[in-house]
Coordinates of C-alpha atoms in Angstrom, one line a residue:
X1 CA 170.5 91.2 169.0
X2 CA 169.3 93.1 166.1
X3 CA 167.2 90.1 163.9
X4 CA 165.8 88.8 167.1
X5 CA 163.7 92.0 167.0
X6 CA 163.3 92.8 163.1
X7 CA 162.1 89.2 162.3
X8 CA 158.7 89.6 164.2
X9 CA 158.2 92.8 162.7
X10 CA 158.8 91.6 158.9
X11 CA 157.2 88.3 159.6
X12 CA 153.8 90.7 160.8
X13 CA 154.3 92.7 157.6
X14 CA 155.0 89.9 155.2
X15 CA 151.9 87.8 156.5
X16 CA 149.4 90.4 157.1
X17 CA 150.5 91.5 153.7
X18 CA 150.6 88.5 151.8
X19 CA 148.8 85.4 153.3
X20 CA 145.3 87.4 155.0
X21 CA 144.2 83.7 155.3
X22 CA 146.8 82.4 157.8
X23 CA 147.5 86.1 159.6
X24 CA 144.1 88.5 159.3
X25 CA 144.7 92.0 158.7
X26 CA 142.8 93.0 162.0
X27 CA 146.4 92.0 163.6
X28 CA 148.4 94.5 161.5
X29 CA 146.1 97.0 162.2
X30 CA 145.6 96.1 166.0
X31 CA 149.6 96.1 166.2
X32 CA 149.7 99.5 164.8
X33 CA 147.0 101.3 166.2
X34 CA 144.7 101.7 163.7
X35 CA 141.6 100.4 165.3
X36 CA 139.2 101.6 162.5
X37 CA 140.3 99.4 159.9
X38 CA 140.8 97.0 162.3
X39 CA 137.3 97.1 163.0
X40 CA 136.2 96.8 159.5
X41 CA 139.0 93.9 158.8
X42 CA 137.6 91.6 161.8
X43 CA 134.1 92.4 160.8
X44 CA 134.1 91.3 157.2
X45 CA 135.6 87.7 158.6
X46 CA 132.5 87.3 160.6
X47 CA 129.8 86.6 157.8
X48 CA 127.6 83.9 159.6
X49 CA 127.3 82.0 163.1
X50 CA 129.9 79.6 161.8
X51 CA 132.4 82.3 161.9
X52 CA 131.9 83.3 165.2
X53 CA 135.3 81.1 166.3
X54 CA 137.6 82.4 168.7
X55 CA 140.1 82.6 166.3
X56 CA 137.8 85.5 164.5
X57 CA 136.3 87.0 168.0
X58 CA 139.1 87.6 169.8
X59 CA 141.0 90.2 167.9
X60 CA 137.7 91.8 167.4
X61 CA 136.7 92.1 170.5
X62 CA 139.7 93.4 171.4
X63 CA 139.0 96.2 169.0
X64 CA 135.5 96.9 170.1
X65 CA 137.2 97.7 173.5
X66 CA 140.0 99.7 171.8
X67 CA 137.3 102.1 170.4
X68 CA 134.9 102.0 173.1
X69 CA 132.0 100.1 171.1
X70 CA 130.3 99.3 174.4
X71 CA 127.3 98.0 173.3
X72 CA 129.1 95.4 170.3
X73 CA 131.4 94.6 173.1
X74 CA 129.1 93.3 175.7
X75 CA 127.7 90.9 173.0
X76 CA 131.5 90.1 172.0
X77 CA 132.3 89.4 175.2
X78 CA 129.3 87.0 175.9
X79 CA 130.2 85.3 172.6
X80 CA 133.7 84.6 173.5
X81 CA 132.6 83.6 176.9
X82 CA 130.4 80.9 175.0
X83 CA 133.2 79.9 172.9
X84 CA 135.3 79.2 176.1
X85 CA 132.4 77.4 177.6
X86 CA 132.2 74.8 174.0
X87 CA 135.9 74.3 174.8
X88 CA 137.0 76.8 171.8
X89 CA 139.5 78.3 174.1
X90 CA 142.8 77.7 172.1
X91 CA 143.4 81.0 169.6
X92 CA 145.7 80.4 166.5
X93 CA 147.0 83.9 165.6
X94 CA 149.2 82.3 162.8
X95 CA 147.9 79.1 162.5
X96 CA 151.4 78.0 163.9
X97 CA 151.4 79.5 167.4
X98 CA 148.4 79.1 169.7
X99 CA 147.6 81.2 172.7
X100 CA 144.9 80.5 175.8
X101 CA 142.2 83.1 174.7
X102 CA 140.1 82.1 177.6
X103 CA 140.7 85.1 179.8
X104 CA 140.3 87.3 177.3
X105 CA 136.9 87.8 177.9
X106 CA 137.2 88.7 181.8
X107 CA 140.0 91.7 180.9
X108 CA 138.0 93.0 178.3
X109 CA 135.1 92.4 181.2
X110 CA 137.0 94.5 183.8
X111 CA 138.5 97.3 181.7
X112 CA 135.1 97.9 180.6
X113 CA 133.5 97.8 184.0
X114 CA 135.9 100.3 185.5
X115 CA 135.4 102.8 182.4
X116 CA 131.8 102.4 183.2
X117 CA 132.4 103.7 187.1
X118 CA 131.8 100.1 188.6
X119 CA 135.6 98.9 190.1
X120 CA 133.8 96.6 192.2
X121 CA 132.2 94.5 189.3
X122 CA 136.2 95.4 187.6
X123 CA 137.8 93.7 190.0
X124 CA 135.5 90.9 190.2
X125 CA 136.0 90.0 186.6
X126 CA 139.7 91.3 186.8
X127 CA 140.3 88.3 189.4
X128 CA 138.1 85.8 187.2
X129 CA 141.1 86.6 184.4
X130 CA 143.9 86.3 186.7
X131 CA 142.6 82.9 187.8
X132 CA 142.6 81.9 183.9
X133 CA 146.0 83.1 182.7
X134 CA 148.4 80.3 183.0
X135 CA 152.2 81.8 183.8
X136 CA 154.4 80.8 180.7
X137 CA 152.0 80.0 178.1
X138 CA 151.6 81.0 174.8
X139 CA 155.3 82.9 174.9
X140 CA 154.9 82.5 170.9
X141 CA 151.3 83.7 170.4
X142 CA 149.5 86.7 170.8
X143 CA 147.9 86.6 173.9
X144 CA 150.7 85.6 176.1
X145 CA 150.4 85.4 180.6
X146 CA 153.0 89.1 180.0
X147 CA 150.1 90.8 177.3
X148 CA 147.3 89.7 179.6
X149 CA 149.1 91.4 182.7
X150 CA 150.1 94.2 181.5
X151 CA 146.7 94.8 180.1
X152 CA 145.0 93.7 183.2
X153 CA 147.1 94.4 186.1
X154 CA 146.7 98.5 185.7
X155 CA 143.2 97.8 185.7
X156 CA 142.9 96.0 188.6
X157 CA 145.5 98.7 190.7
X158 CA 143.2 101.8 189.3
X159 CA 140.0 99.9 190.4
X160 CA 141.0 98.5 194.1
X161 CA 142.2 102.3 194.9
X162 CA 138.8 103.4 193.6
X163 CA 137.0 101.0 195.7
X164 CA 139.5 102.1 199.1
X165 CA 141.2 98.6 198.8
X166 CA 144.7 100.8 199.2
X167 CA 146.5 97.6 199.7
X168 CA 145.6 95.8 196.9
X169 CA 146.3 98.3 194.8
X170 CA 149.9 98.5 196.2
X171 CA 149.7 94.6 195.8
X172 CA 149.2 95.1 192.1
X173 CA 151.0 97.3 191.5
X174 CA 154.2 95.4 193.4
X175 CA 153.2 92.8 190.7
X176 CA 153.6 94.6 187.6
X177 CA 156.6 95.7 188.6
X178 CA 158.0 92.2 189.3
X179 CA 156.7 91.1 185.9
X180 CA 158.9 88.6 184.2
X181 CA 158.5 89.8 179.9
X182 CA 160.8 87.6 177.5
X183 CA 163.0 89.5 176.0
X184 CA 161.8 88.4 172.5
X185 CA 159.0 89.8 171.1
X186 CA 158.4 91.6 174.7
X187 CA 159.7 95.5 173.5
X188 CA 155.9 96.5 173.2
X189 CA 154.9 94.5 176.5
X190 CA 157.8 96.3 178.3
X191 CA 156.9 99.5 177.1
X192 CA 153.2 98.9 177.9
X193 CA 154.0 97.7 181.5
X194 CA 155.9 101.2 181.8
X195 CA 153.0 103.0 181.1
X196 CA 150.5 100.6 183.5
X197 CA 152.7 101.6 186.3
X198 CA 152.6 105.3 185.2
X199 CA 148.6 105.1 185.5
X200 CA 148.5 103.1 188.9
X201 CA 150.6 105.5 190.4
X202 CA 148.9 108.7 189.2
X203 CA 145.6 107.1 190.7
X204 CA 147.2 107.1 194.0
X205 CA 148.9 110.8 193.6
X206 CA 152.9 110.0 192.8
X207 CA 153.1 112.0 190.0
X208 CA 157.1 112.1 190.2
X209 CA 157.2 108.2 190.2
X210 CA 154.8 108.3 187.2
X211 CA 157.1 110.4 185.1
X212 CA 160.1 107.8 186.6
X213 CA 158.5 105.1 184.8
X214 CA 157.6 106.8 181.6
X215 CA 161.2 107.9 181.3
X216 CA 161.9 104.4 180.5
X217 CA 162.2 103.1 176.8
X218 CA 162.6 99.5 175.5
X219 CA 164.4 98.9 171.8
X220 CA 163.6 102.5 170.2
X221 CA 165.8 101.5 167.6
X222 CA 164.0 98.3 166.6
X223 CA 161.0 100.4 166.7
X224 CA 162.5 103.1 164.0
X225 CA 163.5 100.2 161.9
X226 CA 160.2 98.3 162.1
X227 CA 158.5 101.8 161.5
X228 CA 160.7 102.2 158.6
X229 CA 159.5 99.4 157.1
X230 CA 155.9 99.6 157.8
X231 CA 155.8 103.5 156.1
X232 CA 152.8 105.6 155.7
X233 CA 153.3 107.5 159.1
X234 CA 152.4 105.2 161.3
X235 CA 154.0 103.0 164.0
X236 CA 154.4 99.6 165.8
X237 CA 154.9 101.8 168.7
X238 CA 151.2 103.7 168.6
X239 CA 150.0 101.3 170.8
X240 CA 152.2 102.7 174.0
X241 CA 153.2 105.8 172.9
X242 CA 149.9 107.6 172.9
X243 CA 149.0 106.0 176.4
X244 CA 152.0 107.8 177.3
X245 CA 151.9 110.8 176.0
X246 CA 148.9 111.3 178.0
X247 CA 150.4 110.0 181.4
X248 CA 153.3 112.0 181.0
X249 CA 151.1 115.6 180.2
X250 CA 148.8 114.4 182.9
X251 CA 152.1 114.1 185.4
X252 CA 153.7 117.2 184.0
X253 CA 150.3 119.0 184.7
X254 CA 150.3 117.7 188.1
X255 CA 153.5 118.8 189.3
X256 CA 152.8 122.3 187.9
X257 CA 155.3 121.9 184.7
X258 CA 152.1 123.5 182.5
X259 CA 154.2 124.2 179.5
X260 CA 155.8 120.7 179.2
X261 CA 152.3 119.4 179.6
X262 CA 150.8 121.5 176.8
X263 CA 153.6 120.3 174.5
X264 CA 153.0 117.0 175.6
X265 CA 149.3 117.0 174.6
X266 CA 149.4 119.3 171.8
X267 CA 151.6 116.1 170.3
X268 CA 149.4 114.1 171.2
X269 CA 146.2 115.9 169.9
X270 CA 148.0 115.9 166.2
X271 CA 149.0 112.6 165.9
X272 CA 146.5 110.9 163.3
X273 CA 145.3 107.7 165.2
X274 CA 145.0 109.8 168.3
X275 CA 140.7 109.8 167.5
X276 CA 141.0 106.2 167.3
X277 CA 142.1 105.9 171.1
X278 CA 138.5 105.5 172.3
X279 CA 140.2 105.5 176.3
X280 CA 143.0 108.2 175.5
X281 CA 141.1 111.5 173.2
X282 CA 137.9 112.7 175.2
X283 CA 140.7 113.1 178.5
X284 CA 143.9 114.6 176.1
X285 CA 141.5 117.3 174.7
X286 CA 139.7 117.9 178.7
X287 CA 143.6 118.1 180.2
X288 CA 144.3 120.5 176.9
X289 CA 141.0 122.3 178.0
X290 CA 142.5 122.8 181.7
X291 CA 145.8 124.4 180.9
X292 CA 144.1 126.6 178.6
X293 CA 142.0 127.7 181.6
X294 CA 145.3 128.3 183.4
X295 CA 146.7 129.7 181.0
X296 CA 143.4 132.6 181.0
X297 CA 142.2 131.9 177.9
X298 CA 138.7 131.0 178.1
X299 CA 137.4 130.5 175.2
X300 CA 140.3 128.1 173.9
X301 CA 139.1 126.2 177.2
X302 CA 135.5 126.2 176.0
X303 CA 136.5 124.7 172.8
X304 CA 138.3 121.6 174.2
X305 CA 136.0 121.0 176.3
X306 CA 133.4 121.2 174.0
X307 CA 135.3 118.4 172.0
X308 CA 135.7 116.3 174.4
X309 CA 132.0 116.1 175.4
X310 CA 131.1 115.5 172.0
X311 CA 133.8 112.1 171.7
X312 CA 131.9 111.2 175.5
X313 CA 128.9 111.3 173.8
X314 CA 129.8 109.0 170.9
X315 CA 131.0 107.0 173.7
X316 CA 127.8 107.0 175.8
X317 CA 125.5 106.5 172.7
X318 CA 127.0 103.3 172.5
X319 CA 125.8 101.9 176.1
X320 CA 122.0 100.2 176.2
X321 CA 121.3 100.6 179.7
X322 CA 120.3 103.4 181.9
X323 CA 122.5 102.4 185.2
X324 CA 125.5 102.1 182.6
X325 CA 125.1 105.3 181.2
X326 CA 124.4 107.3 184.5
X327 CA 127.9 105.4 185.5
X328 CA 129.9 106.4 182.7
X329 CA 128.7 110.0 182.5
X330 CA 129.4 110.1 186.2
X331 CA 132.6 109.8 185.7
X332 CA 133.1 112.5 183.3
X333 CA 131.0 114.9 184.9
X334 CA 134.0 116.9 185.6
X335 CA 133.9 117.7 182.0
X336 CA 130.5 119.2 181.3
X337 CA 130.6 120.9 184.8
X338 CA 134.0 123.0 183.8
X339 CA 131.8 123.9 180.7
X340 CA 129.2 125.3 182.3
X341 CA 131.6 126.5 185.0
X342 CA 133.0 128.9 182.1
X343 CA 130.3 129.7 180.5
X344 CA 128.5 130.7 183.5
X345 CA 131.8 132.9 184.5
X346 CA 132.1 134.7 181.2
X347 CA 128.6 135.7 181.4
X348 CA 127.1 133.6 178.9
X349 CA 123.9 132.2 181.5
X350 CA 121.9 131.1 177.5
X351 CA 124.6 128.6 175.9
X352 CA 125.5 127.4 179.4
X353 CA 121.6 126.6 180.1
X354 CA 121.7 124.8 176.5
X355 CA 124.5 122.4 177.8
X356 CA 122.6 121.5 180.7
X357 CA 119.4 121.0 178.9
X358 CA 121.1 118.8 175.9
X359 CA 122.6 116.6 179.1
X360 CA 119.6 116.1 180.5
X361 CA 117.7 115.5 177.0
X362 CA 119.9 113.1 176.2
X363 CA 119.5 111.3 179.6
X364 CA 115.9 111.1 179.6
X365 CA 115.7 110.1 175.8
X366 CA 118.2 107.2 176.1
X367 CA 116.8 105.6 179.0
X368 CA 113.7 105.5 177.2
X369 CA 114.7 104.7 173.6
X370 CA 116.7 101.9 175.6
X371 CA 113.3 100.1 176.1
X372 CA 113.0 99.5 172.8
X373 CA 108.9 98.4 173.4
X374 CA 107.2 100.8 172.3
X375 CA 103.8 100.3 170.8
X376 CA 104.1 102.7 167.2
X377 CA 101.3 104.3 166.2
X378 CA 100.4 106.3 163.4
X379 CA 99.2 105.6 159.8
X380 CA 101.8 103.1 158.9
X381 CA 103.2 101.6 162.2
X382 CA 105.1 99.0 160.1
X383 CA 106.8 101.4 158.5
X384 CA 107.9 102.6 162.0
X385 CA 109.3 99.9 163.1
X386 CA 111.4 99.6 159.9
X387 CA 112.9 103.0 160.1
X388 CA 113.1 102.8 163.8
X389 CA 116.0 99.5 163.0
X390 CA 116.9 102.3 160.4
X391 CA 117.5 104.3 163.2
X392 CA 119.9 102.5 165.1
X393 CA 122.4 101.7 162.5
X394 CA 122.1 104.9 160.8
X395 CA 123.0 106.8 164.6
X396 CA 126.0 103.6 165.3
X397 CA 127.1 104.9 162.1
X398 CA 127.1 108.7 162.6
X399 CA 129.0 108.6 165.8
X400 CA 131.4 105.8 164.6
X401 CA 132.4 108.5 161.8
X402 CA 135.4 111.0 162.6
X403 CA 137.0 112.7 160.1
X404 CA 140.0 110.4 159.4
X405 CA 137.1 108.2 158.4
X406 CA 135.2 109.9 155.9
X407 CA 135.6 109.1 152.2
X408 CA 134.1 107.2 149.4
X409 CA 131.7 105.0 151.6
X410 CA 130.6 107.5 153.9
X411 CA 127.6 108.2 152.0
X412 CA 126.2 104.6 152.2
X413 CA 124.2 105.1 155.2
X414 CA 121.1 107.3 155.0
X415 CA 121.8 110.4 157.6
X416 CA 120.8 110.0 160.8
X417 CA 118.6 113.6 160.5
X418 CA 116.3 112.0 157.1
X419 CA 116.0 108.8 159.3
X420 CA 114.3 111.5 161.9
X421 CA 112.1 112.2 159.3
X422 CA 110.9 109.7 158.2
X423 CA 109.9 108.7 161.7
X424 CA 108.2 111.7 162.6
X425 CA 106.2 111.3 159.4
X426 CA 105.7 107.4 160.5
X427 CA 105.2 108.1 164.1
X428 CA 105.0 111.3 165.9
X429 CA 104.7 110.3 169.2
X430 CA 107.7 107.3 168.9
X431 CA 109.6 110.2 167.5
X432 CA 109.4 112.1 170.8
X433 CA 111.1 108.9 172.2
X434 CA 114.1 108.0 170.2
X435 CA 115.4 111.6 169.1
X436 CA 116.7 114.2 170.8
X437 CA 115.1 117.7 170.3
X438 CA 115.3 120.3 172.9
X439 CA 113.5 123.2 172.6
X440 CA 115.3 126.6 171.8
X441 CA 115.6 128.7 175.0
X442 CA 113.6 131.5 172.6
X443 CA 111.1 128.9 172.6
X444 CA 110.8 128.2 176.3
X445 CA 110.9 131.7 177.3
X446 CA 107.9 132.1 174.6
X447 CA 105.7 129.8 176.6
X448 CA 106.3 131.8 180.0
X449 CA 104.1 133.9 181.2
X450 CA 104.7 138.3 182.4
X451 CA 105.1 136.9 186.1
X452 CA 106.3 133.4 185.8
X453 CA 109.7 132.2 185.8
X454 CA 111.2 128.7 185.1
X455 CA 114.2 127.8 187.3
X456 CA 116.2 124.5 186.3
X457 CA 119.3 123.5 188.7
X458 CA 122.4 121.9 188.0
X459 CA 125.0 120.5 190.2
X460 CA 128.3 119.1 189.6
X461 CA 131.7 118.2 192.2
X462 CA 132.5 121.4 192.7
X463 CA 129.6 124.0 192.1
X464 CA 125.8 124.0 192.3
X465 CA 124.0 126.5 189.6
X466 CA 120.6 127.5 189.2
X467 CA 119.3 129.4 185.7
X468 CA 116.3 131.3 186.0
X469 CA 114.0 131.6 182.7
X470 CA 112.2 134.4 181.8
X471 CA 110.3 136.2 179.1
X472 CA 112.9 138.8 179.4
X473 CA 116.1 136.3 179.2
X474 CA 118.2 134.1 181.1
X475 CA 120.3 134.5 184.3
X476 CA 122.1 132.0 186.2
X477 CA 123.4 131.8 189.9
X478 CA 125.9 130.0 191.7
X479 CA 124.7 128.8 194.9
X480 CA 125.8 127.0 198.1

């Protein structure tokens, strides 16, 4: 039993190693979880229109989703779409084994769709991948009827139960546990399919079955092996085992076993590719941020949570329409509103009013910079609309960067805050459009008058807050 599973493993390493051509390194790093350099490796094959195949799409696509690159994904997915539609549907990882890449673009579709808040649009292009995915083909290539399903099926579970189609989720769900995996080549798909069932039934509340199903593990041993051979820290099992880690603190949490949980995520939290997991950070540091909470320590919570809004953030920067990003903030409100909860609690009415005010900044500036029509005046409006282009890939840059990512190329793109200035010198008024600068609180109190207040509200889930402004300070209330 043993070569069956070591020989994919060293035939991965060898080729990606040693023949780029035939196996692209964006499959070594999608296999290990290094979604970064996957990134980079995918883009660098696509150097003209002609290379736009599905061959070269696919895994890259596949990593825009991974790292939650809405807006390059959108376009990926329409391009992969057209590729299907030219009858470019056959994907060659090896240029020996061919998959069916045509419902690749409908899973990426959904998984998006249901991050974005919409599980009725998720489940319409969930059911346009089923309908594609043809049972027993491609068992030799990468995108195989299991990997679609095991992808796809948690998806479309998570999304029914969000749109009160309880039965269908129970129907998916019955179906990814009845999925047939071949046993070669299929540890990562098993392990995979343990963790899709983990997050289907935590959607529906059965925390205890969850951590059932994430007790299970497929061919550890093959795993150490292949991990010994790969070196450098990292792992052919990333690609589950984070996924897990978070299910299982997320369970643990649940059922009230905190200091399991906390162990669970602080594991997570360390591991190095754990800011690459575009789906997985933002909600390990918020859960982190909670059992500080319960554990009474308030300002550990703040910090977490402040972490985790600034990954949303990079996230939500990403998306180019307003009704996208009012979905996927909506779904995260729970974040910013235990932030302001705290802050609000431990007296500190000024930074939580600067939360609010950066939310709603950043709303009203992105729907408007999302227009991208703007008439730029000024003495050079040329000159505008360079840096304004400037603009956009120097702030897709700046929120692309972590800090497993800086080093010797960092410096290549101009800062986002000298791109600011060169548009305010360009264009003052298209300045006031495209960045975001609130005004200081001592600023806004500056401009009030002895008997005039300025009251702002705020409202999340659980708690509606009102901060009255005045010359003298700040206050806030909590109100019915």
């Amino acid at each position: 039993m043993r070569p069956v599973f070591i020989a994919p493993a060293l035939c991965l390493t060898v080729l990606a190693a040693v023949d780029a051509a035939a196996q692209p390194a964006v499959y070594f790093h999608l296999g290990t979880g290094r979604y970064l350099e996957a990134e980079k490796a995918g883009e660098e094959r696509i150097k003209s229109p002609a290379d736009r195949t599905m061959r070269n799409l696919a895994p890259l696509c596949t990593v825009y989703y991974k790292l939650r690159r809405y807006n390059k994904l959108a376009v990926c997915i329409d391009q992969l779409e057209a590729r299907v539609a030219a009858g470019d549907h056959l994907h060659s990882d090896s240029m020996i084994f061919e998959s069916n890449a045509s419902a690749l673009p409908p899973t990426l579709k959904a998984g998006m769709m249901l991050e974005l808040g919409q599980p009725a649009r998720a489940l319409e292009a969930g059911k346009i991948a089923l309908s594609r995915i043809k049972p027993g083909e491609g068992a030799w290539g990468i995108y195989t009827d299991s990997q679609y399903l095991v992808e796809l099926l948690p998806v479309l579970g998570i999304a029914a139960g969000l749109a009160g189609q309880r039965a269908e989720t129970e129907r998916y769900l019955k179906m990814l546990e009845d999925l047939d995996i071949p046993y070669v080549g299929g540890q990562q798909r098993r392990n995979l399919r343990e963790v899709g069932l983990a997050q289907i039934n935590i959607g529906i509340g059965r925390y205890e079955k969850a951590l059932a199903h994430l007790k299970e593990e497929h061919l550890t041993w093959g795993l150490g092996v292949a991990d010994f051979l790969l070196g450098g820290g990292d792992s052919f099992g990333t690609v589950y085992e984070l996924p897990k880690g978070l299910m299982l603190a997320k369970s643990l949490f649940e059922l009230g076993r905190i200091a399991e949980a906390k162990t669970a995520l602080d594991n997570l939290l360390g591991h190095k590719r754990a800011p690459e997991q575009g789906d997985i950070y933002w909600i390990a540091l918020f859960e982190r941020g909670r059992i500080a909470e319960r554990e009474g320590k308030p300002a550990e919570a703040i910090e977490y949570y402040r972490r985790a809004i600034e990954v949303i953030e990079r996230q939500r920067a990403s998306l180019t329409t307003e009704a996208t990003k009012i979905g996927f903030v909506g779904n995260k409100q729970q974040v910013y509103g235990r932030l302001v909860a705290l802050l609000v609690g431990g007296g500190r009415a000024a930074e939580a009013f600067d939360v609010v005010e950066r939310s709603k900044a950043r709303a009203l500036v992105d729907m408007l910079a999302g227009k991208k029509d703007f008439t730029a005046r000024g003495p050079d409006p040329e000159k505008a609309r360079r840096v304004l282009a400037e603009l956009d890939r120097a702030d897709t840059e700046a929120r692309a960067m972590t800090m497993a990512t800086l080093g010797p190329g960092a410096g290549q793109v101009r800062s986002v805050r000298a791109v600011h200035a060169d548009i305010r010198s360009a264009a003052p008024e298209l300045a006031s459009l495209v960045t975001v600068s609130t005004a200081a609180l001592e600023e806004l109190r500056a401009l009030l008058g002895a008997e005039e207040a300025l009251i702002e509200y705020y409202y999340d889930e659980s708690a509606f807050y009102a901060f009255v402004a005045t010359r003298d300070g700040v206050h806030a209330a909590t109100l019915e």
